[in-house]
Amino acid sequence: MTGLRGMTWDHPRAYLPLQAFAERLAAPRITWDRQSLADFEARPLETLAPSYDFLVVDHPGLGHAIATGALLPWDKVFTGDELAAWAAASVGPTWASYTLDDQQWALPIDAATQVGVRAADLATPLPTAWTDVPDASREIATTLCLGGPHAFLMLLAMCADDDRRSPDLLDPQVAEQALDLLTWLWRTVDRTTSLGDPITVHEAIAAGAADWCPLAYGYASYAAGRTGARPLAWAGAPSFATDRPGSVLGGTGLALSAHRDTDLDDVRRWVTAFLADDVQTDLVPSTSGQPAHRGAWDSPEVDRDWGGYYSATRRSVDTAWVRPRYDGWVALQDEASELVREVVDGRARAAAVVTEINERFRSA
C-alpha cells in the first residue's frame, strides 16, 4: 500500500528522523505533512483525522480527541505484550501520558520537558532554585518563555499541585509567590524573546540575543551549533517550593486516525519497524530527533553527541508533571496563559488570577 499519510510538526527534530527512516525502505512509505508548533499545540485533532492516517500529537489534547472520536486506540492494532514492551522501553512518564481509560491512544516517539537553556560557553554558575534566579538575571542576559501556552506552563512547573485529590489546580499561596517572581523578572528580561515559544528562545540564545532561559522545553539539536550560531547547553529545571525540579512534561506521541480506511497490516509493519530499538537509539538521535526510548537516554554516546543534554535533563524528565487530559484542558491552558501574561505585565492582580484559574479548573 502506498497511500498512508501523516501529519507531524515543522521542526527538524520532528521531520528529519522520519525522512531518514523512509530512506531505509524497511516499511511502507508515508507521505508526511507538517504544521507549525503553534498549530500542533492547539489545533483540534478531529480537523486532521479525516485527512491523515498517522497524527503526531500532544498528550493534553487527548481528552478532546477521544470525545470527538478522532483516534483509534493502539490496543486495536497491537497485542498487550507488544504494548507492554514499548511501555517498558519508554523514559519517564511518557508512556503513561498517552494512556486514558485503560487504553493507549498514542505511542511516545519524542520526550521533552521544561529545562534550563543556556549558551554552552556561559561560565557563570546558574541557579538550581527559582528564588536565586533574580540575582542571576542581574548578571546574565536572561529571557523567559511566555508565548502561547507557555506562560501558564511555566507557572504550572513552579507550583502545580501534585495532590490530585485537591479540587484546586494551583496552591494559592505558592502560585501568587511564583507570579510575583515572574513579574519581577519581566521587568528585566528581553520582552520580545520572552513572548516567544521554546524554539524562539533557543534561536535567540544561539544568536546571542540572550544567554539563558531558566525554563523552556529543551531541544537537544541546538547542542551542535550552526554556522554563525552558538552551541547551547542545558540544565535541570529549577525547583520552587520543593526540592525537586519543577517541570511539565511535553514531547509527542504517534496516534492513529479513526476516520480513515487504513490498512492496519501496513500500520503494524511501519510502527514496528520505526519503534525498533536500533532506530530509536541510533537513527532518531543521530538525525536531530529526541526519542522517548529509554535506551537513547541511557546511552553515553548519544549524550556525548548532543552536548550532555540527556544526562543534564534526565531527572527533570523522570519527575515531570503530567497535565490533565480532559476535554477542555487545551482551552483552559490557552486562557490561563493570557491571564498569566496580564499579571506579569501589570494588567491584573496575582491573587485574582489564581482564583480565576482554580475556579475554571474546578468547573471544567
Tab-separated table of C-alpha atoms in Angstrom:
chain	number	residue	atom	x	y	z
A	1	MET	CA	0.000	0.000	0.000
A	2	THR	CA	1.311	3.469	-0.861
A	3	GLY	CA	-1.445	5.724	0.436
A	4	LEU	CA	-0.503	6.248	4.079
A	5	ARG	CA	-0.370	9.900	5.131
A	6	GLY	CA	0.870	11.507	8.320
A	7	MET	CA	0.962	14.935	9.966
A	8	THR	CA	3.908	15.973	12.121
A	9	TRP	CA	5.182	19.372	13.245
A	10	ASP	CA	7.520	21.674	11.437
A	11	HIS	CA	10.887	21.381	13.169
A	12	PRO	CA	13.938	19.306	12.150
A	13	ARG	CA	13.632	17.396	15.426
A	14	ALA	CA	10.268	16.108	14.200
A	15	TYR	CA	10.707	15.552	10.480
A	16	LEU	CA	14.381	14.699	9.900
A	17	PRO	CA	14.150	11.299	11.666
A	18	LEU	CA	11.056	10.451	9.616
A	19	GLN	CA	12.859	11.362	6.406
A	20	ALA	CA	15.913	9.308	7.358
A	21	PHE	CA	13.757	6.339	8.299
A	22	ALA	CA	11.918	6.495	4.964
A	23	GLU	CA	15.238	6.126	3.148
A	24	ARG	CA	15.696	2.702	4.726
A	25	LEU	CA	12.744	1.345	2.708
A	26	ALA	CA	12.146	-1.127	5.541
A	27	ALA	CA	8.486	-0.253	5.973
A	28	PRO	CA	5.508	1.074	3.991
A	29	ARG	CA	6.011	4.612	2.733
A	30	ILE	CA	4.216	7.501	4.407
A	31	THR	CA	3.700	10.968	2.971
A	32	TRP	CA	4.327	13.374	5.856
A	33	ASP	CA	2.968	16.908	6.021
A	34	ARG	CA	3.974	19.471	8.662
A	35	GLN	CA	2.205	22.052	10.782
A	36	SER	CA	3.643	24.824	12.933
A	37	LEU	CA	4.412	24.346	16.618
A	38	ALA	CA	1.528	26.692	17.474
A	39	ASP	CA	-0.921	24.613	15.414
A	40	PHE	CA	0.487	21.410	16.873
A	41	GLU	CA	-0.207	22.706	20.382
A	42	ALA	CA	-3.725	23.983	19.702
A	43	ARG	CA	-5.291	22.539	16.531
A	44	PRO	CA	-8.103	20.047	17.310
A	45	LEU	CA	-7.261	16.581	16.025
A	46	GLU	CA	-10.732	15.990	14.608
A	47	THR	CA	-9.889	18.571	11.935
A	48	LEU	CA	-6.905	16.449	10.820
A	49	ALA	CA	-8.168	12.900	11.329
A	50	PRO	CA	-10.186	12.720	8.072
A	51	SER	CA	-7.069	13.513	6.016
A	52	TYR	CA	-4.257	11.646	7.808
A	53	ASP	CA	-3.670	8.083	8.977
A	54	PHE	CA	-0.888	8.981	11.426
A	55	LEU	CA	-1.036	12.034	13.682
A	56	VAL	CA	1.864	13.260	15.805
A	57	VAL	CA	0.064	14.575	18.879
A	58	ASP	CA	0.470	16.415	22.164
A	59	HIS	CA	-0.937	14.467	25.135
A	60	PRO	CA	-3.005	17.333	26.678
A	61	GLY	CA	-5.318	17.235	23.652
A	62	LEU	CA	-6.219	13.578	24.075
A	63	GLY	CA	-9.408	14.169	26.036
A	64	HIS	CA	-10.926	16.273	23.282
A	65	ALA	CA	-9.672	13.918	20.569
A	66	ILE	CA	-11.284	10.944	22.294
A	67	ALA	CA	-14.530	12.823	22.923
A	68	THR	CA	-14.797	13.683	19.227
A	69	GLY	CA	-13.929	10.168	18.064
A	70	ALA	CA	-10.812	11.285	16.211
A	71	LEU	CA	-8.468	8.469	17.285
A	72	LEU	CA	-8.312	4.686	17.228
A	73	PRO	CA	-6.583	3.260	20.319
A	74	TRP	CA	-3.460	1.252	19.653
A	75	ASP	CA	-4.975	-1.613	21.666
A	76	LYS	CA	-6.998	-2.328	18.500
A	77	VAL	CA	-3.805	-2.811	16.490
A	78	PHE	CA	-1.184	-4.369	18.781
A	79	THR	CA	-1.256	-7.060	21.449
A	80	GLY	CA	-0.939	-6.316	25.127
A	81	ASP	CA	2.542	-7.857	25.153
A	82	GLU	CA	3.697	-5.638	22.288
A	83	LEU	CA	2.416	-2.520	24.011
A	84	ALA	CA	3.931	-3.590	27.341
A	85	ALA	CA	7.359	-3.959	25.732
A	86	TRP	CA	7.214	-0.436	24.319
A	87	ALA	CA	5.954	0.878	27.645
A	88	ALA	CA	8.947	-0.648	29.430
A	89	ALA	CA	11.297	0.991	26.922
A	90	SER	CA	9.810	4.478	27.376
A	91	VAL	CA	11.522	7.105	29.510
A	92	GLY	CA	9.854	8.823	32.476
A	93	PRO	CA	6.067	9.224	32.359
A	94	THR	CA	5.955	9.498	28.552
A	95	TRP	CA	4.016	6.258	28.055
A	96	ALA	CA	1.531	6.954	30.836
A	97	SER	CA	0.824	10.417	29.443
A	98	TYR	CA	-0.926	8.827	26.450
A	99	THR	CA	-2.913	6.274	28.478
A	100	LEU	CA	-6.545	7.127	29.227
A	101	ASP	CA	-9.439	4.878	30.263
A	102	ASP	CA	-7.090	1.871	30.211
A	103	GLN	CA	-6.347	2.338	26.525
A	104	GLN	CA	-3.225	3.538	24.729
A	105	TRP	CA	-4.118	6.434	22.444
A	106	ALA	CA	-0.609	7.335	21.287
A	107	LEU	CA	2.870	5.826	21.329
A	108	PRO	CA	5.582	8.174	22.659
A	109	ILE	CA	8.141	8.970	19.967
A	110	ASP	CA	9.647	12.173	21.398
A	111	ALA	CA	10.483	13.050	25.005
A	112	ALA	CA	10.793	16.617	26.227
A	113	THR	CA	10.206	18.639	29.314
A	114	GLN	CA	10.998	22.134	30.568
A	115	VAL	CA	14.647	22.641	31.489
A	116	GLY	CA	17.189	25.422	31.795
A	117	VAL	CA	18.664	26.575	28.458
A	118	ARG	CA	21.949	28.494	28.140
A	119	ALA	CA	24.794	29.317	25.823
A	120	ALA	CA	27.318	26.488	26.071
A	121	ASP	CA	30.178	28.926	26.704
A	122	LEU	CA	28.426	30.683	29.593
A	123	ALA	CA	30.801	30.323	32.536
A	124	THR	CA	28.617	31.878	35.255
A	125	PRO	CA	27.130	29.259	37.617
A	126	LEU	CA	23.371	29.047	37.186
A	127	PRO	CA	20.837	28.675	39.992
A	128	THR	CA	19.060	25.421	40.741
A	129	ALA	CA	16.226	27.182	42.592
A	130	TRP	CA	13.848	29.858	41.302
A	131	THR	CA	14.480	32.013	44.356
A	132	ASP	CA	18.035	32.575	43.093
A	133	VAL	CA	17.011	33.388	39.515
A	134	PRO	CA	16.505	37.161	40.090
A	135	ASP	CA	20.070	37.577	41.346
A	136	ALA	CA	21.444	35.583	38.414
A	137	SER	CA	19.412	37.641	35.951
A	138	ARG	CA	21.242	40.789	37.112
A	139	GLU	CA	24.485	39.336	35.738
A	140	ILE	CA	23.256	37.225	32.809
A	141	ALA	CA	21.195	38.320	29.810
A	142	THR	CA	18.017	36.410	30.601
A	143	THR	CA	14.852	35.552	28.721
A	144	LEU	CA	11.627	33.901	29.795
A	145	CYS	CA	9.344	31.729	27.633
A	146	LEU	CA	5.805	33.118	27.847
A	147	GLY	CA	4.378	32.809	24.331
A	148	GLY	CA	1.292	30.762	23.501
A	149	PRO	CA	0.525	28.265	26.276
A	150	HIS	CA	3.996	28.565	27.769
A	151	ALA	CA	3.246	31.328	30.266
A	152	PHE	CA	0.834	29.034	32.072
A	153	LEU	CA	3.126	26.032	31.625
A	154	MET	CA	5.902	27.971	33.358
A	155	LEU	CA	3.566	28.754	36.242
A	156	LEU	CA	2.464	25.112	36.418
A	157	ALA	CA	6.087	23.981	36.529
A	158	MET	CA	6.636	26.190	39.540
A	159	CYS	CA	3.535	25.366	41.534
A	160	ALA	CA	1.120	22.789	40.097
A	161	ASP	CA	-0.498	20.907	42.971
A	162	ASP	CA	0.755	17.302	42.940
A	163	ASP	CA	-2.101	16.258	45.206
A	164	ARG	CA	-4.733	15.310	42.638
A	165	ARG	CA	-7.233	14.933	45.493
A	166	SER	CA	-7.288	18.703	45.817
A	167	PRO	CA	-10.078	20.437	43.890
A	168	ASP	CA	-7.638	23.220	43.001
A	169	LEU	CA	-5.007	23.128	40.296
A	170	LEU	CA	-2.805	25.751	41.964
A	171	ASP	CA	-1.865	26.207	45.594
A	172	PRO	CA	-2.907	29.869	46.006
A	173	GLN	CA	-0.044	30.935	48.247
A	174	VAL	CA	2.656	29.250	46.165
A	175	ALA	CA	1.137	30.403	42.865
A	176	GLU	CA	0.974	34.029	43.983
A	177	GLN	CA	4.626	33.881	45.041
A	178	ALA	CA	5.537	32.392	41.662
A	179	LEU	CA	3.649	35.104	39.794
A	180	ASP	CA	5.332	37.784	41.885
A	181	LEU	CA	8.726	36.354	40.930
A	182	LEU	CA	7.827	36.190	37.218
A	183	THR	CA	6.542	39.763	37.390
A	184	TRP	CA	9.853	40.929	38.824
A	185	LEU	CA	11.767	39.079	36.109
A	186	TRP	CA	9.553	40.569	33.394
A	187	ARG	CA	10.936	43.995	34.249
A	188	THR	CA	14.496	42.866	33.481
A	189	VAL	CA	14.295	40.378	30.597
A	190	ASP	CA	14.230	40.821	26.831
A	191	ARG	CA	10.494	41.060	26.231
A	192	THR	CA	10.446	40.245	22.532
A	193	THR	CA	12.153	36.908	23.055
A	194	SER	CA	10.256	36.284	26.282
A	195	LEU	CA	6.932	36.373	24.424
A	196	GLY	CA	8.109	33.606	22.103
A	197	ASP	CA	7.895	29.837	22.235
A	198	PRO	CA	10.733	27.424	23.093
A	199	ILE	CA	12.055	27.465	19.527
A	200	THR	CA	12.206	31.273	19.670
A	201	VAL	CA	14.133	31.041	22.937
A	202	HIS	CA	16.662	28.529	21.605
A	203	GLU	CA	17.169	30.541	18.419
A	204	ALA	CA	17.644	33.775	20.378
A	205	ILE	CA	20.256	32.300	22.698
A	206	ALA	CA	22.038	30.674	19.755
A	207	ALA	CA	22.096	34.072	18.022
A	208	GLY	CA	23.430	35.880	21.104
A	209	ALA	CA	20.260	37.874	21.826
A	210	ALA	CA	20.163	36.308	25.305
A	211	ASP	CA	22.401	33.972	27.274
A	212	TRP	CA	19.991	31.995	29.413
A	213	CYS	CA	16.384	30.979	29.972
A	214	PRO	CA	15.638	29.393	33.348
A	215	LEU	CA	12.813	27.242	31.937
A	216	ALA	CA	11.764	26.211	28.428
A	217	TYR	CA	11.161	22.945	26.623
A	218	GLY	CA	14.568	21.624	25.602
A	219	TYR	CA	15.768	20.954	22.046
A	220	ALA	CA	18.915	18.818	22.056
A	221	SER	CA	19.605	19.540	18.383
A	222	TYR	CA	20.895	23.014	19.325
A	223	ALA	CA	23.926	21.439	21.018
A	224	ALA	CA	25.722	21.148	17.704
A	225	GLY	CA	25.531	24.804	16.785
A	226	ARG	CA	25.286	26.038	13.207
A	227	THR	CA	27.366	28.369	11.098
A	228	GLY	CA	27.228	31.719	12.851
A	229	ALA	CA	25.277	30.346	15.822
A	230	ARG	CA	26.403	29.427	19.319
A	231	PRO	CA	26.010	25.854	20.569
A	232	LEU	CA	23.665	25.556	23.540
A	233	ALA	CA	23.678	23.545	26.747
A	234	TRP	CA	21.019	22.642	29.304
A	235	ALA	CA	20.461	22.076	32.990
A	236	GLY	CA	17.719	20.546	35.070
A	237	ALA	CA	14.629	22.620	35.733
A	238	PRO	CA	14.941	24.858	38.811
A	239	SER	CA	12.925	23.995	41.889
A	240	PHE	CA	10.306	26.194	43.528
A	241	ALA	CA	8.817	25.462	46.957
A	242	THR	CA	10.017	21.819	46.716
A	243	ASP	CA	13.343	20.006	46.491
A	244	ARG	CA	12.754	18.545	43.024
A	245	PRO	CA	12.932	20.064	39.540
A	246	GLY	CA	9.720	21.826	38.580
A	247	SER	CA	8.840	20.791	35.047
A	248	VAL	CA	5.771	19.952	32.939
A	249	LEU	CA	6.069	17.031	30.529
A	250	GLY	CA	5.989	17.756	26.804
A	251	GLY	CA	7.070	15.611	23.871
A	252	THR	CA	4.958	13.923	21.218
A	253	GLY	CA	3.154	10.685	20.554
A	254	LEU	CA	2.120	8.820	17.430
A	255	ALA	CA	-1.647	8.417	17.140
A	256	LEU	CA	-3.851	6.648	14.592
A	257	SER	CA	-6.858	8.276	12.956
A	258	ALA	CA	-10.237	6.620	13.404
A	259	HIS	CA	-11.583	8.355	10.291
A	260	ARG	CA	-9.514	6.638	7.602
A	261	ASP	CA	-9.883	3.324	5.795
A	262	THR	CA	-6.338	2.448	6.789
A	263	ASP	CA	-4.628	-0.871	6.064
A	264	LEU	CA	-3.792	-1.940	9.618
A	265	ASP	CA	-1.269	-4.513	8.404
A	266	ASP	CA	0.757	-1.693	6.851
A	267	VAL	CA	0.332	0.323	10.035
A	268	ARG	CA	1.655	-2.574	12.111
A	269	ARG	CA	4.662	-3.043	9.847
A	270	TRP	CA	5.591	0.644	9.808
A	271	VAL	CA	5.183	1.219	13.543
A	272	THR	CA	7.020	-1.982	14.482
A	273	ALA	CA	9.934	-1.009	12.252
A	274	PHE	CA	10.059	2.600	13.434
A	275	LEU	CA	9.922	1.712	17.137
A	276	ALA	CA	12.698	-0.873	16.810
A	277	ASP	CA	15.456	-0.381	19.361
A	278	ASP	CA	18.160	0.402	16.812
A	279	VAL	CA	16.032	3.031	15.090
A	280	GLN	CA	15.130	4.768	18.332
A	281	THR	CA	18.582	4.648	19.926
A	282	ASP	CA	20.675	5.328	16.821
A	283	LEU	CA	18.889	6.683	13.749
A	284	VAL	CA	16.498	9.030	15.557
A	285	PRO	CA	19.033	10.841	17.799
A	286	SER	CA	21.650	10.919	15.032
A	287	THR	CA	19.206	12.845	12.818
A	288	SER	CA	18.323	15.536	15.412
A	289	GLY	CA	15.425	13.607	16.924
A	290	GLN	CA	14.771	13.430	20.647
A	291	PRO	CA	13.427	9.921	21.244
A	292	ALA	CA	11.305	8.749	24.139
A	293	HIS	CA	13.202	5.448	24.159
A	294	ARG	CA	14.975	4.755	27.439
A	295	GLY	CA	17.932	3.258	25.571
A	296	ALA	CA	18.749	6.602	23.962
A	297	TRP	CA	18.512	8.422	27.290
A	298	ASP	CA	20.788	5.829	28.916
A	299	SER	CA	23.388	5.956	26.133
A	300	PRO	CA	26.689	7.734	26.960
A	301	GLU	CA	27.360	8.031	23.225
A	302	VAL	CA	24.061	9.765	22.481
A	303	ASP	CA	24.580	12.035	25.475
A	304	ARG	CA	28.095	12.966	24.333
A	305	ASP	CA	26.984	13.601	20.753
A	306	TRP	CA	24.382	16.110	21.952
A	307	GLY	CA	26.345	18.147	24.438
A	308	GLY	CA	25.307	16.276	27.580
A	309	TYR	CA	21.643	17.157	27.030
A	310	TYR	CA	20.287	13.773	28.074
A	311	SER	CA	22.197	13.409	31.328
A	312	ALA	CA	21.642	17.061	32.273
A	313	THR	CA	17.867	16.869	31.867
A	314	ARG	CA	17.100	13.241	32.757
A	315	ARG	CA	15.879	13.898	36.294
A	316	SER	CA	13.586	16.650	35.030
A	317	VAL	CA	12.045	14.197	32.548
A	318	ASP	CA	11.689	11.416	35.102
A	319	THR	CA	9.917	13.666	37.625
A	320	ALA	CA	7.938	15.805	35.158
A	321	TRP	CA	4.349	16.713	35.979
A	322	VAL	CA	1.757	15.305	33.562
A	323	ARG	CA	-1.015	17.694	32.635
A	324	PRO	CA	-4.695	16.782	32.905
A	325	ARG	CA	-6.052	15.488	29.597
A	326	TYR	CA	-9.780	16.046	29.913
A	327	ASP	CA	-11.837	17.563	27.111
A	328	GLY	CA	-11.401	21.311	27.595
A	329	TRP	CA	-7.890	21.351	29.063
A	330	VAL	CA	-6.251	22.903	25.994
A	331	ALA	CA	-8.716	25.804	26.053
A	332	LEU	CA	-8.062	26.351	29.772
A	333	GLN	CA	-4.315	26.235	29.127
A	334	ASP	CA	-4.563	28.959	26.478
A	335	GLU	CA	-6.892	31.164	28.534
A	336	ALA	CA	-4.769	30.793	31.670
A	337	SER	CA	-1.633	31.744	29.748
A	338	GLU	CA	-3.194	35.033	28.740
A	339	LEU	CA	-4.122	35.639	32.382
A	340	VAL	CA	-0.526	34.975	33.458
A	341	ARG	CA	0.735	37.476	30.881
A	342	GLU	CA	-1.731	40.029	32.211
A	343	VAL	CA	-0.276	39.601	35.703
A	344	VAL	CA	3.383	39.916	34.717
A	345	ASP	CA	2.556	42.944	32.555
A	346	GLY	CA	0.760	44.667	35.441
A	347	ARG	CA	-2.748	44.418	33.983
A	348	ALA	CA	-4.140	42.012	36.586
A	349	ARG	CA	-3.588	41.037	40.207
A	350	ALA	CA	-1.945	37.712	41.003
A	351	ALA	CA	-4.465	36.708	43.673
A	352	ALA	CA	-7.440	37.345	41.406
A	353	VAL	CA	-5.910	35.394	38.526
A	354	VAL	CA	-5.039	32.394	40.694
A	355	THR	CA	-8.602	32.345	41.991
A	356	GLU	CA	-9.994	32.538	38.458
A	357	ILE	CA	-7.783	29.730	37.163
A	358	ASN	CA	-8.754	27.471	40.055
A	359	GLU	CA	-12.438	28.245	39.543
A	360	ARG	CA	-12.204	27.421	35.839
A	361	PHE	CA	-10.376	24.194	36.633
A	362	ARG	CA	-12.957	23.120	39.208
A	363	SER	CA	-15.838	23.801	36.825
A	364	ALA	CA	-14.271	22.008	33.835
